[in-house]
Amino acid sequence: MPSGRPAIPLDRILSAALRIADEEGTQALTMRRLASELNSSTAMLYRHFESRADLVLQIVDYVFKEAELFALPFPQTDWRQACRSLARRMFAVLGQHRGVAQLLLEATPNGPHAMVLRERCLAMMLDNGFAPPLAARAYATLARFVLGFAIQVGRQDAAQSAAFHQLDRAAFPATYALADELPVPLEEEFAFGLDLMIAGLEAFTF
Amino acid sequence: MPSGRPAIPLDRILSAALRIADEEGTQALTMRRLASELNSSTAMLYRHFESRADLVLQIVDYVFKEAELFALPFPQTDWRQACRSLARRMFAVLGQHRGVAQLLLEATPNGPHAMVLRERCLAMMLDNGFAPPLAARAYATLARFVLGFAIQVGRQDAAQSAAFHQLDRAAFPATYALADELPVPLEEEFAFGLDLMIAGLEAFTF
DNA sequence: ACCTGAACACCGTTCAAGT
DNA sequence: ACCTGAACACCGTTCAAGT
């Protein structure tokens, strides 16, 4: 092929990387795998990214932009609903992209989209009468709560549910009695924990 | 050296592995590194562990045993204090051993110690009048909350705190106003979130 | 029986050499 | 200017060969 071949656009690299991470898991996202997916070489990738960690950073920002979390409408009338819907949306997005939550552990998102989202959320809390220290702690805690649960998506043992019914009833009476309720699906744990935290926040806002 | 040299005891391997993971991070815990720490070879490790994942599993169980979480006294008079102290202890243990929380993501702990701990916690909740579905959800959610936060220990950017004071005040008024409160230390986020969840649980227990 | 050295098939990263 | 093939220093895992 002659000399006029264009450089591979960044968007195409990132979407290919995201697809690999989602479909085959984070560990399958290697520089060689990504390069071969693009019919190119690993050295070419180092023209776009300083390192594998840098690639990860750019993928995270790409997802934030794709999800347009920052564009969520905030019904300022009720901070409970605003917090609930934002947290759920964020959890859903991170859960959908398996690899991204794990990547988020390595680098806190300080890209432009994440900053706008934080600003809008903090402003909403202040508008609703949250004292400044409470707003800061509430936002930080909720954000970390979402990430902490999102990172655990898809890690449940399938074989675990049957084990609770085969326990020694005498040694584990309480666990045996709750065998029908265990294990709790992660999504339900998330929703329940979120409701508990919002209910707990009520006590701080009069 | 003659033939009588004994096999390396499992405890010595696991404690060496834990020390490497704690001091140098999970990524430094390679089979070669661990083998050379023991003045041995990688092939020898495969006599004790089926794979690296299996090594990880045994390290997790080793920590549970070391921490003796299952031996915590439960003051059955107050479920709030019992939940609070157990969650804090667990968080502290996991936070202290940097690598272990990360390893816990890969394999839910179903070792004997984890099972005893779960039994005692569920029994305590039932004794305090929790309805069975509530006890199951409360325990599952609290356990996952602890792990979700513990896994984020030690991942904070040191350079981040200064950034909040250098923001464009017009574009980010709320964030700028809260610059003194941000970022919230992870330990404080954990304690605050735990208090919120326990406060939220009050509503379910009359 | 237990361990070793060396091999196999991978990684991330770099760089002289091509067009 | 942009890309490539090949190299370097690593991985986890396996296995014939030693004692």
Short mmCIF file of N, CA and C in Angstrom, two decimals, chain B residues 37-201:
data_model
loop_
_atom_site.label_atom_id
_atom_site.label_comp_id
_atom_site.label_asym_id
_atom_site.label_seq_id
_atom_site.Cartn_x
_atom_site.Cartn_y
_atom_site.Cartn_z
N GLU B 37 12.45 -15.52 47.05
CA GLU B 37 12.38 -15.11 48.46
C GLU B 37 12.60 -16.31 49.37
N LEU B 38 12.19 -17.47 48.90
CA LEU B 38 12.32 -18.70 49.69
C LEU B 38 13.56 -19.50 49.29
N ASN B 39 14.41 -18.90 48.45
CA ASN B 39 15.60 -19.58 47.96
C ASN B 39 15.24 -20.92 47.31
N SER B 40 14.19 -20.87 46.52
CA SER B 40 13.73 -22.10 45.88
C SER B 40 13.37 -21.80 44.42
N SER B 41 12.61 -22.68 43.81
CA SER B 41 12.27 -22.51 42.40
C SER B 41 10.75 -22.41 42.23
N THR B 42 10.34 -21.87 41.13
CA THR B 42 8.91 -21.70 40.88
C THR B 42 8.19 -23.05 40.81
N ALA B 43 8.87 -24.02 40.22
CA ALA B 43 8.24 -25.33 40.08
C ALA B 43 7.85 -25.91 41.43
N MET B 44 8.67 -25.63 42.45
CA MET B 44 8.36 -26.12 43.79
C MET B 44 7.01 -25.58 44.27
N LEU B 45 6.69 -24.33 43.92
CA LEU B 45 5.43 -23.73 44.37
C LEU B 45 4.23 -24.50 43.84
N TYR B 46 4.39 -25.08 42.66
CA TYR B 46 3.27 -25.81 42.06
C TYR B 46 3.04 -27.16 42.73
N ARG B 47 3.90 -27.48 43.69
CA ARG B 47 3.66 -28.64 44.53
C ARG B 47 2.67 -28.28 45.64
N HIS B 48 2.63 -27.00 46.01
CA HIS B 48 1.72 -26.54 47.07
C HIS B 48 0.44 -25.93 46.51
N PHE B 49 0.54 -25.31 45.34
CA PHE B 49 -0.62 -24.60 44.79
C PHE B 49 -0.86 -25.03 43.36
N GLU B 50 -2.15 -25.16 43.05
CA GLU B 50 -2.50 -25.60 41.70
C GLU B 50 -2.16 -24.53 40.67
N SER B 51 -2.29 -23.29 41.08
CA SER B 51 -2.05 -22.18 40.16
C SER B 51 -1.84 -20.92 41.00
N ARG B 52 -1.59 -19.83 40.35
CA ARG B 52 -1.45 -18.57 41.09
C ARG B 52 -2.77 -18.21 41.77
N ALA B 53 -3.91 -18.47 41.11
CA ALA B 53 -5.21 -18.20 41.71
C ALA B 53 -5.40 -19.00 43.00
N ASP B 54 -4.92 -20.22 42.99
CA ASP B 54 -5.02 -21.05 44.18
C ASP B 54 -4.16 -20.49 45.31
N LEU B 55 -3.00 -20.01 44.98
CA LEU B 55 -2.15 -19.34 45.97
C LEU B 55 -2.90 -18.19 46.62
N VAL B 56 -3.57 -17.40 45.77
CA VAL B 56 -4.34 -16.25 46.25
C VAL B 56 -5.41 -16.69 47.24
N LEU B 57 -6.14 -17.74 46.89
CA LEU B 57 -7.18 -18.27 47.77
C LEU B 57 -6.61 -18.61 49.14
N GLN B 58 -5.50 -19.28 49.16
CA GLN B 58 -4.92 -19.71 50.43
C GLN B 58 -4.39 -18.54 51.23
N ILE B 59 -3.93 -17.51 50.56
CA ILE B 59 -3.49 -16.31 51.28
C ILE B 59 -4.69 -15.67 51.99
N VAL B 60 -5.82 -15.56 51.28
CA VAL B 60 -7.02 -14.96 51.86
C VAL B 60 -7.43 -15.71 53.13
N ASP B 61 -7.49 -17.02 53.03
CA ASP B 61 -7.87 -17.82 54.20
C ASP B 61 -6.86 -17.62 55.34
N TYR B 62 -5.62 -17.50 54.99
CA TYR B 62 -4.55 -17.29 55.97
C TYR B 62 -4.78 -15.98 56.74
N VAL B 63 -5.20 -14.96 56.04
CA VAL B 63 -5.45 -13.67 56.69
C VAL B 63 -6.65 -13.75 57.61
N PHE B 64 -7.72 -14.40 57.14
CA PHE B 64 -8.90 -14.56 57.99
C PHE B 64 -8.53 -15.26 59.29
N LYS B 65 -7.72 -16.27 59.17
CA LYS B 65 -7.31 -16.99 60.37
C LYS B 65 -6.44 -16.10 61.26
N GLU B 66 -5.52 -15.41 60.65
CA GLU B 66 -4.61 -14.53 61.39
C GLU B 66 -5.37 -13.45 62.13
N ALA B 67 -6.37 -12.89 61.47
CA ALA B 67 -7.10 -11.78 62.07
C ALA B 67 -8.07 -12.26 63.13
N GLU B 68 -8.43 -13.53 63.08
CA GLU B 68 -9.39 -14.08 64.04
C GLU B 68 -10.64 -13.25 64.11
N LEU B 69 -11.11 -12.84 62.96
CA LEU B 69 -12.35 -12.07 62.91
C LEU B 69 -13.50 -12.87 63.50
N PHE B 70 -13.46 -14.17 63.26
CA PHE B 70 -14.55 -15.03 63.71
C PHE B 70 -14.62 -15.10 65.24
N ALA B 71 -13.54 -14.66 65.90
CA ALA B 71 -13.50 -14.74 67.37
C ALA B 71 -13.95 -13.44 68.03
N LEU B 72 -14.41 -12.48 67.24
CA LEU B 72 -14.87 -11.21 67.82
C LEU B 72 -15.99 -11.44 68.82
N PRO B 73 -15.91 -10.80 69.99
CA PRO B 73 -17.03 -10.89 70.92
C PRO B 73 -18.21 -10.07 70.40
N PHE B 74 -19.41 -10.66 70.48
CA PHE B 74 -20.60 -9.94 70.03
C PHE B 74 -21.42 -9.52 71.24
N PRO B 75 -21.39 -8.25 71.54
CA PRO B 75 -22.27 -7.79 72.64
C PRO B 75 -23.70 -7.78 72.12
N GLN B 76 -24.45 -8.81 72.48
CA GLN B 76 -25.75 -9.01 71.85
C GLN B 76 -26.77 -7.97 72.27
N THR B 77 -26.39 -7.10 73.20
CA THR B 77 -27.36 -6.13 73.67
C THR B 77 -27.65 -5.07 72.61
N ASP B 78 -26.69 -4.75 71.76
CA ASP B 78 -26.90 -3.66 70.81
C ASP B 78 -26.38 -4.05 69.43
N TRP B 79 -27.28 -4.29 68.50
CA TRP B 79 -26.87 -4.70 67.17
C TRP B 79 -26.12 -3.59 66.44
N ARG B 80 -26.40 -2.32 66.79
CA ARG B 80 -25.71 -1.21 66.12
C ARG B 80 -24.21 -1.28 66.40
N GLN B 81 -23.90 -1.43 67.69
CA GLN B 81 -22.48 -1.49 68.05
C GLN B 81 -21.80 -2.73 67.49
N ALA B 82 -22.54 -3.86 67.50
CA ALA B 82 -21.96 -5.09 66.97
C ALA B 82 -21.61 -4.94 65.49
N CYS B 83 -22.55 -4.40 64.73
CA CYS B 83 -22.31 -4.20 63.29
C CYS B 83 -21.18 -3.21 63.07
N ARG B 84 -21.19 -2.14 63.83
CA ARG B 84 -20.19 -1.11 63.64
C ARG B 84 -18.79 -1.65 63.92
N SER B 85 -18.64 -2.31 65.05
CA SER B 85 -17.29 -2.76 65.43
C SER B 85 -16.80 -3.87 64.50
N LEU B 86 -17.71 -4.75 64.09
CA LEU B 86 -17.29 -5.82 63.18
C LEU B 86 -16.85 -5.25 61.83
N ALA B 87 -17.66 -4.32 61.30
CA ALA B 87 -17.32 -3.73 60.00
C ALA B 87 -16.00 -2.98 60.08
N ARG B 88 -15.82 -2.24 61.17
CA ARG B 88 -14.58 -1.47 61.31
C ARG B 88 -13.36 -2.38 61.42
N ARG B 89 -13.51 -3.45 62.19
CA ARG B 89 -12.41 -4.39 62.36
C ARG B 89 -12.04 -5.03 61.02
N MET B 90 -13.07 -5.44 60.31
CA MET B 90 -12.85 -6.08 59.01
C MET B 90 -12.18 -5.11 58.04
N PHE B 91 -12.67 -3.88 58.03
CA PHE B 91 -12.08 -2.87 57.15
C PHE B 91 -10.62 -2.63 57.50
N ALA B 92 -10.34 -2.56 58.80
CA ALA B 92 -8.96 -2.32 59.24
C ALA B 92 -8.05 -3.46 58.81
N VAL B 93 -8.51 -4.68 58.99
CA VAL B 93 -7.69 -5.83 58.63
C VAL B 93 -7.41 -5.86 57.13
N LEU B 94 -8.47 -5.67 56.35
CA LEU B 94 -8.30 -5.70 54.90
C LEU B 94 -7.46 -4.53 54.42
N GLY B 95 -7.64 -3.37 55.06
CA GLY B 95 -6.86 -2.21 54.68
C GLY B 95 -5.39 -2.36 55.01
N GLN B 96 -5.12 -3.07 56.10
CA GLN B 96 -3.74 -3.25 56.52
C GLN B 96 -2.97 -4.13 55.53
N HIS B 97 -3.64 -5.14 55.05
CA HIS B 97 -3.02 -6.02 54.05
C HIS B 97 -3.45 -5.58 52.66
N ARG B 98 -2.64 -4.70 52.10
CA ARG B 98 -3.00 -4.05 50.84
C ARG B 98 -3.52 -5.02 49.79
N GLY B 99 -2.77 -6.08 49.57
CA GLY B 99 -3.10 -6.95 48.45
C GLY B 99 -4.34 -7.79 48.66
N VAL B 100 -4.67 -8.09 49.91
CA VAL B 100 -5.67 -9.11 50.18
C VAL B 100 -7.06 -8.70 49.70
N ALA B 101 -7.43 -7.43 49.93
CA ALA B 101 -8.75 -6.99 49.48
C ALA B 101 -8.89 -7.20 47.98
N GLN B 102 -7.86 -6.87 47.27
CA GLN B 102 -7.87 -7.06 45.82
C GLN B 102 -8.01 -8.54 45.47
N LEU B 103 -7.34 -9.36 46.24
CA LEU B 103 -7.42 -10.79 46.01
C LEU B 103 -8.83 -11.31 46.30
N LEU B 104 -9.50 -10.67 47.29
CA LEU B 104 -10.85 -11.10 47.66
C LEU B 104 -11.85 -10.91 46.53
N LEU B 105 -11.56 -9.99 45.64
CA LEU B 105 -12.45 -9.78 44.50
C LEU B 105 -12.52 -11.03 43.64
N GLU B 106 -11.42 -11.70 43.52
CA GLU B 106 -11.33 -12.84 42.62
C GLU B 106 -12.03 -14.07 43.18
N ALA B 107 -12.12 -14.17 44.50
CA ALA B 107 -12.71 -15.36 45.09
C ALA B 107 -13.42 -15.02 46.38
N THR B 108 -14.75 -15.18 46.40
CA THR B 108 -15.51 -14.97 47.63
C THR B 108 -15.03 -15.96 48.68
N PRO B 109 -14.79 -15.46 49.89
CA PRO B 109 -14.20 -16.31 50.93
C PRO B 109 -15.23 -17.27 51.51
N ASN B 110 -15.14 -18.53 51.17
CA ASN B 110 -16.02 -19.55 51.74
C ASN B 110 -15.24 -20.52 52.62
N GLY B 111 -14.11 -20.09 53.09
CA GLY B 111 -13.33 -20.91 54.01
C GLY B 111 -14.05 -21.05 55.33
N PRO B 112 -13.59 -21.94 56.18
CA PRO B 112 -14.26 -22.20 57.47
C PRO B 112 -14.39 -20.95 58.33
N HIS B 113 -13.38 -20.12 58.36
CA HIS B 113 -13.44 -18.94 59.22
C HIS B 113 -14.50 -17.96 58.76
N ALA B 114 -14.59 -17.75 57.45
CA ALA B 114 -15.59 -16.83 56.93
C ALA B 114 -16.99 -17.36 57.22
N MET B 115 -17.17 -18.66 57.17
CA MET B 115 -18.49 -19.23 57.42
C MET B 115 -18.92 -19.05 58.86
N VAL B 116 -18.00 -19.24 59.78
CA VAL B 116 -18.32 -19.05 61.21
C VAL B 116 -18.68 -17.60 61.48
N LEU B 117 -17.92 -16.71 60.89
CA LEU B 117 -18.19 -15.28 61.08
C LEU B 117 -19.59 -14.93 60.60
N ARG B 118 -19.95 -15.42 59.41
CA ARG B 118 -21.28 -15.13 58.86
C ARG B 118 -22.39 -15.70 59.75
N GLU B 119 -22.20 -16.93 60.21
CA GLU B 119 -23.19 -17.55 61.09
C GLU B 119 -23.44 -16.71 62.34
N ARG B 120 -22.35 -16.28 62.97
CA ARG B 120 -22.52 -15.54 64.22
C ARG B 120 -23.18 -14.20 63.98
N CYS B 121 -22.86 -13.58 62.88
CA CYS B 121 -23.44 -12.27 62.58
C CYS B 121 -24.93 -12.40 62.26
N LEU B 122 -25.28 -13.39 61.46
CA LEU B 122 -26.70 -13.60 61.14
C LEU B 122 -27.50 -13.93 62.41
N ALA B 123 -26.93 -14.80 63.26
CA ALA B 123 -27.62 -15.17 64.49
C ALA B 123 -27.85 -13.94 65.37
N MET B 124 -26.84 -13.09 65.45
CA MET B 124 -26.97 -11.88 66.25
C MET B 124 -28.10 -11.01 65.73
N MET B 125 -28.22 -10.88 64.41
CA MET B 125 -29.29 -10.07 63.84
C MET B 125 -30.68 -10.68 64.14
N LEU B 126 -30.78 -11.99 63.97
CA LEU B 126 -32.06 -12.64 64.24
C LEU B 126 -32.44 -12.47 65.70
N ASP B 127 -31.45 -12.62 66.59
CA ASP B 127 -31.70 -12.43 68.02
C ASP B 127 -32.23 -11.04 68.33
N ASN B 128 -31.80 -10.08 67.50
CA ASN B 128 -32.22 -8.69 67.74
C ASN B 128 -33.52 -8.35 67.04
N GLY B 129 -34.22 -9.38 66.56
CA GLY B 129 -35.54 -9.12 66.01
C GLY B 129 -35.59 -8.79 64.54
N PHE B 130 -34.45 -8.93 63.82
CA PHE B 130 -34.47 -8.72 62.38
C PHE B 130 -35.33 -9.81 61.74
N ALA B 131 -36.23 -9.44 60.85
CA ALA B 131 -36.94 -10.43 60.05
C ALA B 131 -35.92 -11.13 59.15
N PRO B 132 -36.13 -12.44 58.87
CA PRO B 132 -35.14 -13.18 58.07
C PRO B 132 -34.71 -12.50 56.77
N PRO B 133 -35.63 -12.01 55.95
CA PRO B 133 -35.16 -11.37 54.71
C PRO B 133 -34.32 -10.13 54.99
N LEU B 134 -34.68 -9.40 56.05
CA LEU B 134 -33.90 -8.21 56.40
C LEU B 134 -32.50 -8.58 56.86
N ALA B 135 -32.40 -9.62 57.69
CA ALA B 135 -31.09 -10.05 58.18
C ALA B 135 -30.18 -10.44 57.02
N ALA B 136 -30.72 -11.21 56.08
CA ALA B 136 -29.91 -11.64 54.95
C ALA B 136 -29.42 -10.45 54.14
N ARG B 137 -30.34 -9.53 53.85
CA ARG B 137 -29.94 -8.37 53.04
C ARG B 137 -28.99 -7.44 53.79
N ALA B 138 -29.24 -7.25 55.07
CA ALA B 138 -28.38 -6.36 55.84
C ALA B 138 -26.96 -6.92 55.93
N TYR B 139 -26.85 -8.22 56.21
CA TYR B 139 -25.51 -8.80 56.30
C TYR B 139 -24.78 -8.74 54.97
N ALA B 140 -25.47 -9.15 53.91
CA ALA B 140 -24.84 -9.18 52.59
C ALA B 140 -24.39 -7.78 52.17
N THR B 141 -25.26 -6.80 52.41
CA THR B 141 -24.95 -5.44 51.98
C THR B 141 -23.78 -4.86 52.78
N LEU B 142 -23.79 -5.10 54.09
CA LEU B 142 -22.69 -4.58 54.92
C LEU B 142 -21.37 -5.24 54.54
N ALA B 143 -21.39 -6.55 54.31
CA ALA B 143 -20.15 -7.24 53.95
C ALA B 143 -19.59 -6.69 52.64
N ARG B 144 -20.47 -6.48 51.68
CA ARG B 144 -19.99 -5.99 50.40
C ARG B 144 -19.55 -4.53 50.50
N PHE B 145 -20.22 -3.78 51.36
CA PHE B 145 -19.82 -2.40 51.60
C PHE B 145 -18.38 -2.35 52.12
N VAL B 146 -18.08 -3.19 53.09
CA VAL B 146 -16.74 -3.21 53.66
C VAL B 146 -15.70 -3.57 52.60
N LEU B 147 -15.97 -4.62 51.84
CA LEU B 147 -15.02 -5.02 50.81
C LEU B 147 -14.86 -3.95 49.74
N GLY B 148 -15.97 -3.34 49.35
CA GLY B 148 -15.93 -2.31 48.32
C GLY B 148 -15.07 -1.13 48.72
N PHE B 149 -15.11 -0.76 49.99
CA PHE B 149 -14.27 0.34 50.46
C PHE B 149 -12.85 -0.11 50.72
N ALA B 150 -12.70 -1.30 51.28
CA ALA B 150 -11.36 -1.78 51.61
C ALA B 150 -10.50 -1.91 50.36
N ILE B 151 -11.14 -2.25 49.26
CA ILE B 151 -10.38 -2.46 48.04
C ILE B 151 -9.83 -1.16 47.48
N GLN B 152 -10.39 -0.05 47.97
CA GLN B 152 -9.95 1.25 47.45
C GLN B 152 -8.91 1.91 48.35
N VAL B 153 -8.51 1.22 49.39
CA VAL B 153 -7.49 1.77 50.29
C VAL B 153 -6.16 1.91 49.56
N GLY B 154 -5.53 3.07 49.77
CA GLY B 154 -4.19 3.26 49.22
C GLY B 154 -4.16 3.59 47.75
N ARG B 155 -5.32 4.04 47.20
CA ARG B 155 -5.35 4.34 45.77
C ARG B 155 -5.54 5.83 45.52
N GLN B 156 -5.35 6.65 46.54
CA GLN B 156 -5.64 8.07 46.38
C GLN B 156 -4.45 8.81 45.81
N ASP B 157 -4.75 9.69 44.88
CA ASP B 157 -3.70 10.53 44.32
C ASP B 157 -3.28 11.57 45.36
N ALA B 158 -1.98 11.67 45.60
CA ALA B 158 -1.49 12.66 46.54
C ALA B 158 -1.61 14.06 45.95
N ALA B 159 -1.50 14.16 44.65
CA ALA B 159 -1.48 15.48 43.99
C ALA B 159 -2.88 16.08 43.86
N GLN B 160 -3.89 15.31 44.26
CA GLN B 160 -5.25 15.75 43.97
C GLN B 160 -5.72 16.89 44.87
N SER B 161 -5.27 16.90 46.12
CA SER B 161 -5.83 17.85 47.06
C SER B 161 -5.59 19.30 46.64
N ALA B 162 -4.42 19.57 46.09
CA ALA B 162 -4.11 20.94 45.68
C ALA B 162 -4.98 21.39 44.51
N ALA B 163 -5.40 20.44 43.68
CA ALA B 163 -6.11 20.78 42.44
C ALA B 163 -7.42 21.51 42.70
N PHE B 164 -8.08 21.22 43.81
CA PHE B 164 -9.38 21.81 44.07
C PHE B 164 -9.30 23.32 44.30
N HIS B 165 -8.14 23.78 44.77
CA HIS B 165 -8.00 25.21 45.02
C HIS B 165 -7.62 25.98 43.76
N GLN B 166 -7.26 25.26 42.72
CA GLN B 166 -6.83 25.94 41.49
C GLN B 166 -7.89 25.88 40.41
N LEU B 167 -9.13 25.57 40.79
CA LEU B 167 -10.20 25.45 39.82
C LEU B 167 -10.66 26.82 39.33
N ASP B 168 -11.29 26.82 38.15
CA ASP B 168 -11.94 28.02 37.64
C ASP B 168 -13.19 28.27 38.49
N ARG B 169 -13.11 29.35 39.27
CA ARG B 169 -14.17 29.60 40.25
C ARG B 169 -15.53 29.83 39.59
N ALA B 170 -15.53 30.46 38.43
CA ALA B 170 -16.80 30.75 37.76
C ALA B 170 -17.43 29.48 37.20
N ALA B 171 -16.60 28.59 36.66
CA ALA B 171 -17.14 27.39 36.03
C ALA B 171 -17.53 26.33 37.07
N PHE B 172 -16.81 26.33 38.20
CA PHE B 172 -17.08 25.31 39.21
C PHE B 172 -17.29 25.94 40.59
N PRO B 173 -18.35 26.74 40.74
CA PRO B 173 -18.53 27.48 42.01
C PRO B 173 -18.73 26.57 43.22
N ALA B 174 -19.53 25.53 43.07
CA ALA B 174 -19.81 24.66 44.22
C ALA B 174 -18.55 23.89 44.63
N THR B 175 -17.86 23.33 43.65
CA THR B 175 -16.64 22.59 43.95
C THR B 175 -15.61 23.51 44.59
N TYR B 176 -15.51 24.75 44.06
CA TYR B 176 -14.55 25.70 44.62
C TYR B 176 -14.90 26.02 46.07
N ALA B 177 -16.19 26.18 46.33
CA ALA B 177 -16.63 26.52 47.69
C ALA B 177 -16.30 25.40 48.68
N LEU B 178 -16.21 24.18 48.19
CA LEU B 178 -15.96 23.04 49.06
C LEU B 178 -14.50 22.57 49.00
N ALA B 179 -13.65 23.40 48.41
CA ALA B 179 -12.26 22.99 48.20
C ALA B 179 -11.58 22.58 49.51
N ASP B 180 -11.94 23.27 50.59
CA ASP B 180 -11.30 22.95 51.87
C ASP B 180 -11.74 21.59 52.41
N GLU B 181 -12.90 21.13 51.98
CA GLU B 181 -13.44 19.86 52.50
C GLU B 181 -13.04 18.67 51.63
N LEU B 182 -12.48 18.93 50.45
CA LEU B 182 -12.16 17.87 49.50
C LEU B 182 -10.65 17.72 49.34
N PRO B 183 -10.14 16.53 49.05
CA PRO B 183 -10.91 15.29 49.07
C PRO B 183 -11.10 14.76 50.48
N VAL B 184 -12.18 14.05 50.70
CA VAL B 184 -12.46 13.43 52.00
C VAL B 184 -11.60 12.18 52.14
N PRO B 185 -10.91 12.02 53.28
CA PRO B 185 -10.10 10.80 53.46
C PRO B 185 -10.98 9.56 53.39
N LEU B 186 -10.45 8.52 52.77
CA LEU B 186 -11.22 7.30 52.58
C LEU B 186 -11.75 6.73 53.89
N GLU B 187 -10.95 6.80 54.95
CA GLU B 187 -11.37 6.25 56.23
C GLU B 187 -12.59 6.98 56.76
N GLU B 188 -12.63 8.30 56.51
CA GLU B 188 -13.77 9.08 56.96
C GLU B 188 -15.00 8.75 56.12
N GLU B 189 -14.82 8.57 54.83
CA GLU B 189 -15.93 8.18 53.97
C GLU B 189 -16.51 6.85 54.45
N PHE B 190 -15.62 5.93 54.79
CA PHE B 190 -16.08 4.62 55.25
C PHE B 190 -16.89 4.76 56.53
N ALA B 191 -16.36 5.48 57.51
CA ALA B 191 -17.05 5.63 58.79
C ALA B 191 -18.39 6.33 58.61
N PHE B 192 -18.40 7.36 57.78
CA PHE B 192 -19.63 8.11 57.53
C PHE B 192 -20.67 7.23 56.85
N GLY B 193 -20.26 6.52 55.80
CA GLY B 193 -21.17 5.63 55.09
C GLY B 193 -21.71 4.54 55.99
N LEU B 194 -20.86 4.00 56.85
CA LEU B 194 -21.30 2.96 57.78
C LEU B 194 -22.36 3.51 58.73
N ASP B 195 -22.12 4.70 59.25
CA ASP B 195 -23.10 5.32 60.14
C ASP B 195 -24.42 5.56 59.43
N LEU B 196 -24.34 6.00 58.17
CA LEU B 196 -25.57 6.24 57.41
C LEU B 196 -26.37 4.95 57.25
N MET B 197 -25.68 3.85 56.94
CA MET B 197 -26.38 2.59 56.72
C MET B 197 -27.01 2.07 58.01
N ILE B 198 -26.29 2.20 59.10
CA ILE B 198 -26.85 1.75 60.38
C ILE B 198 -28.05 2.62 60.78
N ALA B 199 -27.91 3.92 60.56
CA ALA B 199 -29.04 4.81 60.82
C ALA B 199 -30.23 4.44 59.95
N GLY B 200 -29.95 4.09 58.69
CA GLY B 200 -31.02 3.68 57.79
C GLY B 200 -31.68 2.40 58.23
N LEU B 201 -30.90 1.50 58.84
CA LEU B 201 -31.46 0.23 59.30
C LEU B 201 -32.43 0.42 60.46
#
